[in-house]
Amino acid sequence: DTAVSQTPKYLVTQMGNDKSIKCEQNLGHDTMYWYKQDSKKFLKIMFSYNNKELIINETVPNRFSPKSPDKAHLNLHINSLELGDSAVYFCASRISLSETQYFGPGTRLLVL
Amino acid sequence: QQPVQSPQAVILREGEDAVINCSSSKALYSVHWYRQKHGEAPVFLMILLKGGEQKGHDKISASFNEKKQQSSLYLTASQLSYSGTYFCGTEGVTSGTYKYIFGTGTRLKVLA
């Protein structure tokens, strides 16, 4: 069974479109994250939710909006996609701060 | 603000040892280490919570000097499977705000 899953795995879209990436974890963890890994392989945290409540909101464009319908899901919606949004987006979860993080397989987003 | 890792890249022969360093300019209360293989998600290796704590399993160990805000990852008798990019993830509080920041990454290649 997959612990942290993301859909879709690949996403190719045109500039200006709106898209969503979904994340689900079946580990019973309280905290979930979204990370962006750019072409230089730098990993940067974007958002974190703890029990459906936003606890980290780094400086990202407000075109990015996370949504957590329940503790097991954290979706990422992106409006008006730009070329610079092309990256790999990872979802991760962990039971609490300072515990192991488990990453999803990543969503490779390409904006044309 | 991003923790700096050194070296940026290293090439080893099977059986050789390596040390990867992670240095932060901010006070830390934990450091996590991850390995990421090409096209895959980061995989957690270990977490260090206390100053001066050292952990390890098999032939990979790590230390954390809380006072110096530094951590080191030790790979002994390297195997081909050790190849990948290693990231440290640092946790701390800056200006009253919780921060989780990944290091710059170290690319490691083990040759037969």
PDB file of C-alpha atoms in Angstrom, chain B residues 1-94:
ATOM      1  CA  GLN B   1      19.216  31.510   4.983  1.00  0.00           C
ATOM      2  CA  GLN B   2      19.397  28.143   3.224  1.00  0.00           C
ATOM      3  CA  PRO B   3      21.814  25.777   5.014  1.00  0.00           C
ATOM      4  CA  VAL B   4      24.999  25.263   3.046  1.00  0.00           C
ATOM      5  CA  GLN B   5      26.185  21.748   2.340  1.00  0.00           C
ATOM      6  CA  SER B   6      29.726  20.762   1.494  1.00  0.00           C
ATOM      7  CA  PRO B   7      31.057  19.383  -0.664  1.00  0.00           C
ATOM      8  CA  GLN B   8      28.701  20.193  -3.531  1.00  0.00           C
ATOM      9  CA  ALA B   9      29.646  16.948  -5.248  1.00  0.00           C
ATOM     10  CA  VAL B  10      31.842  13.964  -4.546  1.00  0.00           C
ATOM     11  CA  ILE B  11      32.894  10.884  -6.490  1.00  0.00           C
ATOM     12  CA  LEU B  12      33.955   7.759  -4.628  1.00  0.00           C
ATOM     13  CA  ARG B  13      35.073   4.238  -5.384  1.00  0.00           C
ATOM     14  CA  GLU B  14      33.133   1.426  -3.773  1.00  0.00           C
ATOM     15  CA  GLY B  15      34.403   0.876  -0.255  1.00  0.00           C
ATOM     16  CA  GLU B  16      35.622   4.444   0.282  1.00  0.00           C
ATOM     17  CA  ASP B  17      34.324   6.763   2.983  1.00  0.00           C
ATOM     18  CA  ALA B  18      32.706  10.187   2.657  1.00  0.00           C
ATOM     19  CA  VAL B  19      31.593  13.015   4.923  1.00  0.00           C
ATOM     20  CA  ILE B  20      28.880  15.494   4.008  1.00  0.00           C
ATOM     21  CA  ASN B  21      28.498  18.643   6.057  1.00  0.00           C
ATOM     22  CA  CYS B  22      25.487  20.872   6.642  1.00  0.00           C
ATOM     23  CA  SER B  23      25.964  24.320   8.122  1.00  0.00           C
ATOM     24  CA  SER B  24      23.207  26.738   9.134  1.00  0.00           C
ATOM     25  CA  SER B  25      23.324  30.404  10.066  1.00  0.00           C
ATOM     26  CA  LYS B  26      20.255  29.955  12.286  1.00  0.00           C
ATOM     27  CA  ALA B  27      19.754  28.216  15.614  1.00  0.00           C
ATOM     28  CA  LEU B  28      18.487  24.681  15.083  1.00  0.00           C
ATOM     29  CA  TYR B  29      16.738  22.144  17.231  1.00  0.00           C
ATOM     30  CA  SER B  30      16.870  19.248  14.810  1.00  0.00           C
ATOM     31  CA  VAL B  31      18.465  18.117  11.579  1.00  0.00           C
ATOM     32  CA  HIS B  32      17.132  15.501   9.182  1.00  0.00           C
ATOM     33  CA  TRP B  33      19.085  13.749   6.452  1.00  0.00           C
ATOM     34  CA  TYR B  34      17.631  12.500   3.164  1.00  0.00           C
ATOM     35  CA  ARG B  35      18.886  10.747   0.057  1.00  0.00           C
ATOM     36  CA  GLN B  36      17.265  11.415  -3.305  1.00  0.00           C
ATOM     37  CA  LYS B  37      17.940   9.307  -6.368  1.00  0.00           C
ATOM     38  CA  HIS B  38      17.398  10.731  -9.815  1.00  0.00           C
ATOM     39  CA  GLY B  39      13.713  10.972 -10.699  1.00  0.00           C
ATOM     40  CA  GLU B  40      12.593   9.800  -7.268  1.00  0.00           C
ATOM     41  CA  ALA B  41      11.351  11.379  -4.066  1.00  0.00           C
ATOM     42  CA  PRO B  42      13.674  12.103  -1.132  1.00  0.00           C
ATOM     43  CA  VAL B  43      13.970   9.205   1.304  1.00  0.00           C
ATOM     44  CA  PHE B  44      14.484   9.854   4.986  1.00  0.00           C
ATOM     45  CA  LEU B  45      17.750   8.552   6.457  1.00  0.00           C
ATOM     46  CA  MET B  46      17.831   9.813  10.029  1.00  0.00           C
ATOM     47  CA  ILE B  47      16.917  12.601  12.420  1.00  0.00           C
ATOM     48  CA  LEU B  48      19.121  14.200  15.057  1.00  0.00           C
ATOM     49  CA  LEU B  49      17.472  16.080  17.890  1.00  0.00           C
ATOM     50  CA  LYS B  50      20.076  17.026  20.468  1.00  0.00           C
ATOM     51  CA  GLY B  51      23.322  18.944  20.396  1.00  0.00           C
ATOM     52  CA  GLY B  52      26.224  16.558  20.074  1.00  0.00           C
ATOM     53  CA  GLU B  53      23.946  13.640  19.362  1.00  0.00           C
ATOM     54  CA  GLN B  54      25.228  10.992  17.032  1.00  0.00           C
ATOM     55  CA  LYS B  55      23.125   8.379  15.320  1.00  0.00           C
ATOM     56  CA  GLY B  56      23.713   5.663  12.831  1.00  0.00           C
ATOM     57  CA  HIS B  57      22.524   2.503  11.279  1.00  0.00           C
ATOM     58  CA  ASP B  58      24.484   0.088   9.173  1.00  0.00           C
ATOM     59  CA  LYS B  59      27.330   2.100   7.655  1.00  0.00           C
ATOM     60  CA  ILE B  60      25.681   5.518   7.672  1.00  0.00           C
ATOM     61  CA  SER B  61      25.882   7.743  10.721  1.00  0.00           C
ATOM     62  CA  ALA B  62      25.481  11.407  11.528  1.00  0.00           C
ATOM     63  CA  SER B  63      26.322  13.942  14.196  1.00  0.00           C
ATOM     64  CA  PHE B  64      24.726  17.227  15.203  1.00  0.00           C
ATOM     65  CA  ASN B  65      26.507  20.045  16.980  1.00  0.00           C
ATOM     66  CA  GLU B  66      23.712  22.307  18.146  1.00  0.00           C
ATOM     67  CA  LYS B  67      26.070  25.062  19.328  1.00  0.00           C
ATOM     68  CA  LYS B  68      27.827  25.277  15.981  1.00  0.00           C
ATOM     69  CA  GLN B  69      24.567  24.783  14.059  1.00  0.00           C
ATOM     70  CA  GLN B  70      26.263  22.068  12.042  1.00  0.00           C
ATOM     71  CA  SER B  71      25.592  18.479  11.176  1.00  0.00           C
ATOM     72  CA  SER B  72      27.681  15.891   9.389  1.00  0.00           C
ATOM     73  CA  LEU B  73      26.686  12.698   7.619  1.00  0.00           C
ATOM     74  CA  TYR B  74      29.252   9.893   7.546  1.00  0.00           C
ATOM     75  CA  LEU B  75      29.162   7.216   4.862  1.00  0.00           C
ATOM     76  CA  THR B  76      31.582   4.378   5.461  1.00  0.00           C
ATOM     77  CA  ALA B  77      32.566   1.606   3.064  1.00  0.00           C
ATOM     78  CA  SER B  78      30.301   3.165   0.424  1.00  0.00           C
ATOM     79  CA  GLN B  79      28.187   0.977  -1.823  1.00  0.00           C
ATOM     80  CA  LEU B  80      26.889   1.619  -5.322  1.00  0.00           C
ATOM     81  CA  SER B  81      23.423   2.098  -3.834  1.00  0.00           C
ATOM     82  CA  TYR B  82      24.651   5.153  -1.912  1.00  0.00           C
ATOM     83  CA  SER B  83      24.753   7.205  -5.114  1.00  0.00           C
ATOM     84  CA  GLY B  84      22.307  10.090  -5.148  1.00  0.00           C
ATOM     85  CA  THR B  85      21.845  13.594  -3.844  1.00  0.00           C
ATOM     86  CA  TYR B  86      21.931  14.074  -0.098  1.00  0.00           C
ATOM     87  CA  PHE B  87      19.968  16.839   1.589  1.00  0.00           C
ATOM     88  CA  CYS B  88      19.898  18.023   5.144  1.00  0.00           C
ATOM     89  CA  GLY B  89      16.611  19.420   6.406  1.00  0.00           C
ATOM     90  CA  THR B  90      16.860  21.818   9.316  1.00  0.00           C
ATOM     91  CA  GLU B  91      14.239  22.780  11.856  1.00  0.00           C
ATOM     92  CA  GLY B  92      14.339  25.902  13.903  1.00  0.00           C
ATOM     93  CA  VAL B  93      12.454  28.975  14.992  1.00  0.00           C
ATOM     94  CA  THR B  94      13.270  32.310  13.385  1.00  0.00           C
TER      95      THR B  94
END
